[in-house]
Amino acid sequence: MKPVSFYIVTDTHYLNNNLEPGGEAFEKNMITEQYFVKESGAIIRSVADRIIQDKDTDIVIIPGDLVKNGEKESHKGFLEELYRLKDNGKKVYVLTAGHDYNDSAYVLKGDGRVSVEGTDYNDLCEMYRDFGYGDAVAFDEPTHSYVAEISDGIRMLAIHCDSKEQPKGAMDNRLLDWSKEQIDKAKEDNCDIFAVCHYPVIPSVPVFDLVGEAKIKDWKTVASFLADNGVELVLTGHMHIQSINEFYTEKGNRLIDVCTSALVGSPAKYRKITVDESSVLTVKTLGIEDFEWDLNGLTPQEYFDNHFASAIIARVRGALNGGHGIVKHIKSFVRKRFDRITVRTVKRLLFIKRDKSFDSKNFAELIGEIGTGIFSGDGAHTEGTPVYNLISGILDRFSFVIKKVEPKLCKNGEKIDLRKMLLDTIGNNKGFSDNDAEFRLK
Ligand SMILES: [Fe+2]
Ligand SMILES: [Fe+2]
Protein backbone atom coordinates (compact mmCIF):
# COMPACT_ATOMS: atom_id res chain seq x y z
CA MET A 1 0.00 0.00 0.00
CA LYS A 2 1.21 3.51 -0.77
CA PRO A 3 2.26 5.77 2.14
CA VAL A 4 -0.52 7.60 3.94
CA SER A 5 -1.41 8.72 7.44
CA PHE A 6 -4.72 9.56 9.03
CA TYR A 7 -6.58 9.76 12.31
CA ILE A 8 -9.45 7.47 13.15
CA VAL A 9 -11.95 8.85 15.64
CA THR A 10 -15.28 7.11 16.10
CA ASP A 11 -18.54 6.91 18.03
CA THR A 12 -18.35 10.52 19.14
CA HIS A 13 -22.01 10.35 20.27
CA TYR A 14 -22.15 14.11 20.58
CA LEU A 15 -25.09 15.68 22.37
CA ASN A 16 -25.51 19.41 22.03
CA ASN A 17 -25.83 20.88 25.51
CA ASN A 18 -28.14 23.53 23.99
CA LEU A 19 -30.75 20.80 24.41
CA GLU A 20 -30.19 21.05 28.16
CA PRO A 21 -30.08 17.38 29.14
CA GLY A 22 -30.35 16.77 32.88
CA GLY A 23 -32.65 15.92 35.72
CA GLU A 24 -33.62 12.67 37.29
CA ALA A 25 -34.26 10.68 34.08
CA PHE A 26 -30.92 11.74 32.61
CA GLU A 27 -28.95 10.91 35.76
CA LYS A 28 -30.68 7.53 36.02
CA ASN A 29 -29.79 6.72 32.43
CA MET A 30 -26.16 7.71 32.97
CA ILE A 31 -25.78 5.14 35.78
CA THR A 32 -25.60 2.28 33.27
CA GLU A 33 -24.15 4.23 30.30
CA GLN A 34 -20.64 3.52 29.06
CA TYR A 35 -20.02 6.95 27.64
CA PHE A 36 -20.41 10.54 28.73
CA VAL A 37 -23.03 12.75 27.16
CA LYS A 38 -22.82 16.26 28.64
CA GLU A 39 -19.02 16.05 28.44
CA SER A 40 -19.01 14.93 24.78
CA GLY A 41 -18.60 18.44 23.31
CA ALA A 42 -15.62 19.28 25.54
CA ILE A 43 -13.93 15.96 24.76
CA ILE A 44 -14.42 16.32 21.00
CA ARG A 45 -13.13 19.92 21.11
CA SER A 46 -9.99 18.87 22.97
CA VAL A 47 -9.23 16.06 20.52
CA ALA A 48 -9.89 18.32 17.52
CA ASP A 49 -7.37 20.80 19.02
CA ARG A 50 -4.72 18.04 19.21
CA ILE A 51 -5.39 16.93 15.65
CA ILE A 52 -5.17 20.53 14.42
CA GLN A 53 -1.76 20.87 16.12
CA ASP A 54 -0.42 17.86 14.17
CA LYS A 55 0.88 19.31 10.92
CA ASP A 56 2.02 15.90 9.57
CA THR A 57 -1.43 14.36 9.20
CA ASP A 58 -4.33 16.08 7.55
CA ILE A 59 -6.89 13.29 7.16
CA VAL A 60 -9.50 12.36 9.77
CA ILE A 61 -11.89 9.42 9.36
CA ILE A 62 -15.02 9.08 11.55
CA PRO A 63 -16.98 5.88 10.88
CA GLY A 64 -20.33 6.64 12.45
CA ASP A 65 -22.47 7.25 15.52
CA LEU A 66 -21.51 10.89 15.25
CA VAL A 67 -24.25 12.11 17.59
CA LYS A 68 -26.11 10.78 20.60
CA ASN A 69 -29.34 9.73 18.94
CA GLY A 70 -30.13 11.64 15.77
CA GLU A 71 -30.91 15.05 17.32
CA LYS A 72 -30.77 17.74 14.60
CA GLU A 73 -29.29 20.20 17.10
CA SER A 74 -26.46 17.76 17.90
CA HIS A 75 -25.62 17.41 14.20
CA LYS A 76 -25.47 21.22 13.95
CA GLY A 77 -22.99 21.43 16.83
CA PHE A 78 -20.96 18.49 15.55
CA LEU A 79 -20.75 20.00 12.08
CA GLU A 80 -19.38 23.22 13.59
CA GLU A 81 -16.49 21.18 15.01
CA LEU A 82 -15.93 19.48 11.64
CA TYR A 83 -15.85 22.87 9.88
CA ARG A 84 -13.27 24.04 12.42
CA LEU A 85 -11.10 21.04 11.47
CA LYS A 86 -11.66 21.81 7.78
CA ASP A 87 -10.78 25.49 8.25
CA ASN A 88 -7.53 24.31 9.82
CA GLY A 89 -6.60 22.29 6.75
CA LYS A 90 -7.98 18.88 7.73
CA LYS A 91 -9.90 16.66 5.34
CA VAL A 92 -12.61 14.86 7.29
CA TYR A 93 -14.43 11.78 5.98
CA VAL A 94 -17.46 10.59 7.90
CA LEU A 95 -19.70 7.61 7.57
CA THR A 96 -23.04 7.91 9.33
CA ALA A 97 -24.61 5.10 11.38
CA GLY A 98 -27.66 4.06 13.36
CA HIS A 99 -27.39 6.79 16.01
CA ASP A 100 -27.28 9.54 13.37
CA TYR A 101 -30.87 9.41 12.16
CA ASN A 102 -34.03 9.34 14.21
CA ASP A 103 -37.60 10.29 13.40
CA SER A 104 -38.53 10.58 17.06
CA ALA A 105 -35.50 12.09 18.75
CA TYR A 106 -35.69 13.10 22.39
CA VAL A 107 -33.56 14.38 25.19
CA LEU A 108 -33.75 13.22 28.79
CA LYS A 109 -34.85 16.13 30.90
CA GLY A 110 -36.65 16.45 34.21
CA ASP A 111 -38.31 13.14 34.95
CA GLY A 112 -38.68 11.87 31.38
CA ARG A 113 -38.20 12.29 27.64
CA VAL A 114 -38.71 15.60 25.89
CA SER A 115 -39.16 15.39 22.10
CA VAL A 116 -36.66 17.33 19.99
CA GLU A 117 -36.19 17.70 16.25
CA GLY A 118 -34.72 14.51 14.78
CA THR A 119 -32.82 13.86 11.57
CA ASP A 120 -34.15 12.22 8.44
CA TYR A 121 -31.89 9.45 7.12
CA ASN A 122 -32.21 10.92 3.62
CA ASP A 123 -30.86 14.31 4.74
CA LEU A 124 -27.57 13.01 6.14
CA CYS A 125 -25.52 12.89 2.93
CA GLU A 126 -26.38 16.50 2.13
CA MET A 127 -25.64 17.60 5.70
CA TYR A 128 -22.20 15.95 5.55
CA ARG A 129 -21.51 16.89 1.90
CA ASP A 130 -18.25 18.64 2.87
CA PHE A 131 -17.06 15.64 4.86
CA GLY A 132 -16.71 12.79 2.42
CA TYR A 133 -19.99 12.50 0.56
CA GLY A 134 -19.27 15.49 -1.68
CA ASP A 135 -15.86 14.07 -2.67
CA ALA A 136 -17.17 10.60 -3.44
CA VAL A 137 -15.93 9.00 -6.65
CA ALA A 138 -18.79 6.50 -6.27
CA PHE A 139 -21.96 6.58 -4.19
CA ASP A 140 -24.47 3.84 -3.37
CA GLU A 141 -27.75 5.66 -2.95
CA PRO A 142 -29.73 3.07 -0.93
CA THR A 143 -27.11 2.53 1.76
CA HIS A 144 -25.09 5.79 1.67
CA SER A 145 -21.92 3.78 1.14
CA TYR A 146 -19.30 5.62 -0.88
CA VAL A 147 -15.76 5.60 -2.18
CA ALA A 148 -13.43 8.58 -1.78
CA GLU A 149 -9.84 9.05 -2.90
CA ILE A 150 -8.46 10.31 0.40
CA SER A 151 -4.92 10.71 -0.92
CA ASP A 152 -3.27 10.26 -4.33
CA GLY A 153 -3.79 6.63 -5.35
CA ILE A 154 -5.49 5.62 -2.08
CA ARG A 155 -9.20 5.00 -1.94
CA MET A 156 -11.46 4.40 1.01
CA LEU A 157 -14.45 2.11 0.58
CA ALA A 158 -16.89 3.38 3.21
CA ILE A 159 -19.37 0.55 3.74
CA HIS A 160 -22.61 1.72 5.35
CA CYS A 161 -24.17 -1.33 6.97
CA ASP A 162 -26.35 0.59 9.42
CA SER A 163 -28.76 2.27 7.01
CA LYS A 164 -32.51 2.54 7.30
CA GLU A 165 -33.52 0.68 4.16
CA GLN A 166 -31.19 -2.31 4.29
CA PRO A 167 -30.86 -5.20 6.76
CA LYS A 168 -29.16 -3.75 9.84
CA GLY A 169 -25.54 -4.67 10.40
CA ALA A 170 -25.35 -6.60 7.16
CA MET A 171 -23.85 -6.42 3.69
CA ASP A 172 -26.45 -7.97 1.43
CA ASN A 173 -25.62 -9.39 -2.00
CA ARG A 174 -26.42 -6.11 -3.74
CA LEU A 175 -24.02 -4.17 -1.50
CA LEU A 176 -21.38 -6.87 -1.92
CA ASP A 177 -21.72 -6.58 -5.72
CA TRP A 178 -21.49 -2.80 -5.60
CA SER A 179 -18.40 -3.03 -3.36
CA LYS A 180 -16.80 -5.56 -5.71
CA GLU A 181 -17.27 -3.12 -8.61
CA GLN A 182 -15.59 -0.37 -6.57
CA ILE A 183 -12.66 -2.57 -5.57
CA ASP A 184 -12.16 -3.65 -9.22
CA LYS A 185 -12.40 -0.02 -10.38
CA ALA A 186 -9.74 1.02 -7.85
CA LYS A 187 -7.40 -1.68 -9.16
CA GLU A 188 -8.10 -0.61 -12.75
CA ASP A 189 -7.20 2.96 -11.79
CA ASN A 190 -4.01 1.77 -10.08
CA CYS A 191 -5.27 2.77 -6.63
CA ASP A 192 -4.88 0.97 -3.32
CA ILE A 193 -8.09 0.53 -1.40
CA PHE A 194 -8.96 -0.05 2.25
CA ALA A 195 -12.38 -0.24 3.89
CA VAL A 196 -14.23 1.53 6.65
CA CYS A 197 -17.34 0.04 8.20
CA HIS A 198 -19.26 1.05 11.32
CA TYR A 199 -19.70 -2.54 12.49
CA PRO A 200 -16.64 -4.65 13.27
CA VAL A 201 -16.07 -7.18 10.50
CA ILE A 202 -14.11 -9.54 12.78
CA PRO A 203 -15.54 -10.00 16.32
CA SER A 204 -13.45 -7.77 18.59
CA VAL A 205 -13.16 -10.41 21.28
CA PRO A 206 -14.01 -14.11 20.88
CA VAL A 207 -17.22 -13.96 22.90
CA PHE A 208 -18.63 -11.23 20.62
CA ASP A 209 -18.98 -13.94 17.96
CA LEU A 210 -22.02 -15.03 19.98
CA VAL A 211 -23.54 -11.55 20.21
CA GLY A 212 -25.81 -10.65 17.29
CA GLU A 213 -24.99 -7.00 16.61
CA ALA A 214 -21.40 -7.09 17.87
CA LYS A 215 -20.11 -7.66 14.37
CA ILE A 216 -21.33 -7.59 10.80
CA LYS A 217 -23.75 -10.40 9.84
CA ASP A 218 -22.07 -13.45 8.27
CA TRP A 219 -18.76 -11.90 9.21
CA LYS A 220 -16.61 -14.69 7.79
CA THR A 221 -18.24 -14.25 4.37
CA VAL A 222 -17.69 -10.47 4.47
CA ALA A 223 -14.12 -10.80 5.79
CA SER A 224 -13.31 -13.37 3.09
CA PHE A 225 -14.94 -11.20 0.43
CA LEU A 226 -12.76 -8.22 1.38
CA ALA A 227 -9.51 -10.12 1.87
CA ASP A 228 -9.87 -12.29 -1.26
CA ASN A 229 -10.53 -9.16 -3.30
CA GLY A 230 -7.33 -7.56 -2.06
CA VAL A 231 -8.67 -5.35 0.76
CA GLU A 232 -6.28 -5.92 3.66
CA LEU A 233 -7.46 -3.32 6.15
CA VAL A 234 -10.85 -2.37 7.58
CA LEU A 235 -11.40 0.33 10.19
CA THR A 236 -14.42 -0.12 12.43
CA GLY A 237 -16.23 1.11 15.58
CA HIS A 238 -19.74 0.56 17.00
CA MET A 239 -18.78 -1.77 19.87
CA HIS A 240 -16.92 0.98 21.79
CA ILE A 241 -13.94 -1.34 22.24
CA GLN A 242 -10.24 -1.25 21.39
CA SER A 243 -9.32 -4.28 19.34
CA ILE A 244 -7.14 -5.33 16.45
CA ASN A 245 -7.79 -8.68 14.82
CA GLU A 246 -6.53 -10.68 11.87
CA PHE A 247 -8.58 -13.14 9.84
CA TYR A 248 -7.12 -15.51 7.25
CA THR A 249 -9.34 -16.76 4.45
CA GLU A 250 -9.32 -20.32 3.09
CA LYS A 251 -7.25 -18.96 0.20
CA GLY A 252 -4.69 -17.64 2.69
CA ASN A 253 -5.50 -13.94 2.33
CA ARG A 254 -5.51 -11.74 5.41
CA LEU A 255 -7.89 -9.04 6.65
CA ILE A 256 -6.88 -6.77 9.54
CA ASP A 257 -9.76 -5.16 11.47
CA VAL A 258 -8.80 -2.16 13.59
CA CYS A 259 -11.79 -1.40 15.83
CA THR A 260 -11.59 1.83 17.82
CA SER A 261 -13.44 2.68 21.02
CA ALA A 262 -16.01 5.43 21.47
CA LEU A 263 -14.20 8.73 21.87
CA VAL A 264 -16.42 9.92 24.70
CA GLY A 265 -16.39 6.98 27.11
CA SER A 266 -14.01 4.46 28.62
CA PRO A 267 -11.50 3.66 27.28
CA ALA A 268 -12.00 6.87 25.22
CA LYS A 269 -9.30 6.37 22.62
CA TYR A 270 -8.61 7.46 19.08
CA ARG A 271 -5.88 6.33 16.74
CA LYS A 272 -3.27 7.60 14.36
CA ILE A 273 -2.60 5.18 11.53
CA THR A 274 0.39 5.39 9.24
CA VAL A 275 1.53 3.35 6.26
CA ASP A 276 5.16 4.02 5.33
CA GLU A 277 7.17 3.56 2.09
CA SER A 278 7.79 -0.09 2.95
CA SER A 279 4.02 -0.73 3.37
CA VAL A 280 4.38 -1.07 7.13
CA LEU A 281 1.10 -0.22 8.82
CA THR A 282 1.56 1.35 12.24
CA VAL A 283 -1.41 1.74 14.56
CA LYS A 284 -0.84 4.14 17.44
CA THR A 285 -3.47 4.67 20.13
CA LEU A 286 -4.01 8.06 21.73
CA GLY A 287 -5.97 9.00 24.83
CA ILE A 288 -7.71 12.18 25.95
CA GLU A 289 -5.02 14.22 27.69
CA ASP A 290 -7.34 16.89 29.03
CA PHE A 291 -10.70 18.49 28.42
CA GLU A 292 -12.52 21.42 29.93
CA TRP A 293 -14.57 19.80 32.66
CA ASP A 294 -14.52 19.47 36.41
CA LEU A 295 -13.06 15.98 36.86
CA ASN A 296 -13.14 16.06 40.67
CA GLY A 297 -9.37 15.76 40.80
CA LEU A 298 -9.24 12.65 38.61
CA THR A 299 -7.23 12.22 35.43
CA PRO A 300 -9.39 11.96 32.30
CA GLN A 301 -8.62 8.22 32.12
CA GLU A 302 -9.68 7.68 35.74
CA TYR A 303 -12.80 9.75 35.12
CA PHE A 304 -13.76 7.59 32.11
CA ASP A 305 -12.80 4.20 33.59
CA ASN A 306 -14.32 4.74 37.04
CA HIS A 307 -17.64 5.66 35.50
CA PHE A 308 -17.64 2.66 33.15
CA ALA A 309 -16.69 0.25 35.94
CA SER A 310 -19.64 1.55 38.01
CA ALA A 311 -21.92 1.23 34.97
CA ILE A 312 -20.89 -2.41 34.50
CA ILE A 313 -21.54 -3.15 38.18
CA ALA A 314 -24.94 -1.41 37.93
CA ARG A 315 -25.83 -3.52 34.88
CA VAL A 316 -24.85 -6.74 36.64
CA ARG A 317 -26.89 -5.68 39.66
CA GLY A 318 -29.83 -5.00 37.32
CA ALA A 319 -29.45 -8.44 35.75
CA LEU A 320 -29.89 -9.96 39.18
CA ASN A 321 -33.55 -8.89 39.16
CA GLY A 322 -36.34 -11.11 37.87
CA GLY A 323 -36.29 -14.81 37.06
CA HIS A 324 -38.58 -17.59 38.21
CA GLY A 325 -38.53 -20.26 40.91
CA ILE A 326 -35.12 -21.26 42.22
CA VAL A 327 -33.34 -18.89 39.79
CA LYS A 328 -35.29 -15.95 41.26
CA HIS A 329 -34.25 -16.98 44.79
CA ILE A 330 -30.59 -17.38 43.86
CA LYS A 331 -30.59 -14.00 42.07
CA SER A 332 -32.24 -12.32 45.03
CA PHE A 333 -29.76 -13.95 47.45
CA VAL A 334 -26.78 -12.73 45.40
CA ARG A 335 -28.28 -9.26 44.76
CA LYS A 336 -28.73 -8.57 48.46
CA ARG A 337 -25.09 -9.40 49.11
CA PHE A 338 -23.62 -8.26 45.79
CA ASP A 339 -21.88 -5.14 47.10
CA ARG A 340 -20.30 -6.99 50.03
CA ILE A 341 -19.18 -10.26 48.41
CA THR A 342 -15.42 -10.75 48.29
CA VAL A 343 -13.43 -13.01 46.01
CA ARG A 344 -12.87 -15.25 49.08
CA THR A 345 -16.65 -15.72 49.50
CA VAL A 346 -17.09 -16.65 45.83
CA LYS A 347 -14.26 -19.14 46.09
CA ARG A 348 -15.68 -20.67 49.26
CA LEU A 349 -19.15 -21.01 47.75
CA LEU A 350 -17.74 -22.71 44.68
CA PHE A 351 -14.99 -24.74 46.40
CA ILE A 352 -12.21 -23.02 44.45
CA LYS A 353 -8.91 -23.43 46.26
CA ARG A 354 -6.13 -22.01 44.10
CA ASP A 355 -4.56 -18.55 44.32
CA LYS A 356 -5.20 -16.54 47.47
CA SER A 357 -3.46 -13.39 46.25
CA PHE A 358 -6.57 -11.22 46.02
CA ASP A 359 -9.08 -12.99 48.24
CA SER A 360 -10.09 -9.82 50.10
CA LYS A 361 -11.02 -7.95 46.91
CA ASN A 362 -14.63 -6.92 46.45
CA PHE A 363 -16.09 -9.19 43.78
CA ALA A 364 -18.32 -6.51 42.19
CA GLU A 365 -15.30 -4.22 41.85
CA LEU A 366 -13.40 -7.05 40.20
CA ILE A 367 -16.22 -7.51 37.66
CA GLY A 368 -16.02 -3.77 36.88
CA GLU A 369 -12.26 -3.99 36.38
CA ILE A 370 -12.49 -7.07 34.15
CA GLY A 371 -15.17 -5.36 32.05
CA THR A 372 -13.25 -2.12 31.55
CA GLY A 373 -10.14 -4.23 30.84
CA ILE A 374 -11.88 -6.08 28.02
CA PHE A 375 -12.97 -2.82 26.37
CA SER A 376 -9.49 -1.26 26.74
CA GLY A 377 -7.98 -4.10 24.72
CA ASP A 378 -4.82 -6.04 25.55
CA GLY A 379 -6.67 -8.28 28.03
CA ALA A 380 -4.18 -8.78 30.84
CA HIS A 381 -5.69 -11.92 32.36
CA THR A 382 -3.80 -14.59 30.46
CA GLU A 383 -3.21 -18.16 31.65
CA GLY A 384 -1.63 -18.37 35.09
CA THR A 385 -2.67 -14.90 36.25
CA PRO A 386 -4.85 -14.69 39.41
CA VAL A 387 -7.98 -13.50 37.58
CA TYR A 388 -7.58 -16.21 34.93
CA ASN A 389 -7.31 -18.81 37.68
CA LEU A 390 -10.43 -17.50 39.40
CA ILE A 391 -12.54 -17.29 36.23
CA SER A 392 -11.40 -20.68 34.97
CA GLY A 393 -12.23 -22.11 38.41
CA ILE A 394 -15.74 -20.61 38.24
CA LEU A 395 -16.20 -21.92 34.68
CA ASP A 396 -15.12 -25.39 35.79
CA ARG A 397 -17.79 -25.37 38.50
CA PHE A 398 -20.40 -24.42 35.91
CA SER A 399 -19.17 -26.82 33.24
CA PHE A 400 -22.50 -28.70 33.37
CA VAL A 401 -24.30 -25.46 32.37
CA ILE A 402 -21.71 -24.71 29.66
CA LYS A 403 -22.16 -28.18 28.16
CA LYS A 404 -25.93 -27.59 27.98
CA VAL A 405 -25.63 -24.11 26.49
CA GLU A 406 -22.92 -24.78 23.89
CA PRO A 407 -25.05 -26.77 21.39
CA LYS A 408 -27.66 -23.97 21.43
CA LEU A 409 -25.01 -21.40 20.55
CA CYS A 410 -23.62 -23.35 17.59
CA LYS A 411 -24.00 -21.71 14.20
CA ASN A 412 -23.65 -23.36 10.79
CA GLY A 413 -22.76 -26.61 12.50
CA GLU A 414 -19.50 -25.12 13.84
CA LYS A 415 -18.75 -26.37 17.36
CA ILE A 416 -17.88 -23.77 19.95
CA ASP A 417 -15.74 -23.97 23.05
CA LEU A 418 -17.42 -21.45 25.34
CA ARG A 419 -14.87 -21.85 28.14
CA LYS A 420 -11.98 -21.03 25.80
CA MET A 421 -13.92 -18.17 24.22
CA LEU A 422 -14.53 -16.56 27.60
CA LEU A 423 -10.94 -17.02 28.77
CA ASP A 424 -9.56 -15.67 25.46
CA THR A 425 -11.82 -12.66 25.95
CA ILE A 426 -10.21 -11.65 29.26
CA GLY A 427 -6.63 -12.38 28.11
CA ASN A 428 -5.06 -11.38 24.80
CA ASN A 429 -3.25 -14.38 23.31
CA LYS A 430 -3.04 -13.03 19.76
CA GLY A 431 0.63 -12.17 19.80
CA PHE A 432 0.08 -8.47 19.08
CA SER A 433 -1.46 -5.56 20.93
CA ASP A 434 -5.01 -4.25 20.50
CA ASN A 435 -3.70 -0.72 20.90
CA ASP A 436 -0.32 -0.21 19.31
CA ALA A 437 0.67 -2.63 16.59
CA GLU A 438 2.59 -2.95 13.33
CA PHE A 439 1.79 -5.09 10.30
CA ARG A 440 3.46 -5.36 6.92
CA LEU A 441 0.88 -4.91 4.19
CA LYS A 442 1.23 -6.18 0.61
FE1 LIG B 1 -21.74 3.84 19.12
FE1 LIG C 1 -23.26 1.86 16.46
mmCIF file with all atom_site columns, C-alpha atoms and ligand atoms in Angstrom, residues 11 13 35 64-65 99 198 238-240 262, ligand 1:
data_model
loop_
_atom_site.group_PDB
_atom_site.id
_atom_site.type_symbol
_atom_site.label_atom_id
_atom_site.label_alt_id
_atom_site.label_comp_id
_atom_site.label_asym_id
_atom_site.label_entity_id
_atom_site.label_seq_id
_atom_site.pdbx_PDB_ins_code
_atom_site.Cartn_x
_atom_site.Cartn_y
_atom_site.Cartn_z
_atom_site.occupancy
_atom_site.B_iso_or_equiv
_atom_site.pdbx_formal_charge
_atom_site.auth_seq_id
_atom_site.auth_comp_id
_atom_site.auth_asym_id
_atom_site.auth_atom_id
_atom_site.pdbx_PDB_model_num
ATOM   1  C  CA . ASP A 1 11  ? -18.538 6.908  18.030 1.00 0.00 ? 11  ASP A CA 1
ATOM   2  C  CA . HIS A 1 13  ? -22.010 10.351 20.268 1.00 0.00 ? 13  HIS A CA 1
ATOM   3  C  CA . TYR A 1 35  ? -20.023 6.953  27.636 1.00 0.00 ? 35  TYR A CA 1
ATOM   4  C  CA . GLY A 1 64  ? -20.334 6.641  12.451 1.00 0.00 ? 64  GLY A CA 1
ATOM   5  C  CA . ASP A 1 65  ? -22.474 7.250  15.520 1.00 0.00 ? 65  ASP A CA 1
ATOM   6  C  CA . HIS A 1 99  ? -27.389 6.786  16.015 1.00 0.00 ? 99  HIS A CA 1
ATOM   7  C  CA . HIS A 1 198 ? -19.259 1.053  11.323 1.00 0.00 ? 198 HIS A CA 1
ATOM   8  C  CA . HIS A 1 238 ? -19.737 0.559  16.997 1.00 0.00 ? 238 HIS A CA 1
ATOM   9  C  CA . MET A 1 239 ? -18.777 -1.766 19.872 1.00 0.00 ? 239 MET A CA 1
ATOM   10 C  CA . HIS A 1 240 ? -16.918 0.977  21.790 1.00 0.00 ? 240 HIS A CA 1
ATOM   11 C  CA . ALA A 1 262 ? -16.010 5.432  21.473 1.00 0.00 ? 262 ALA A CA 1
HETATM 12 FE FE . FE  B 2 .   ? -21.744 3.838  19.120 1.00 0.00 ? 1   FE  B FE 1
#
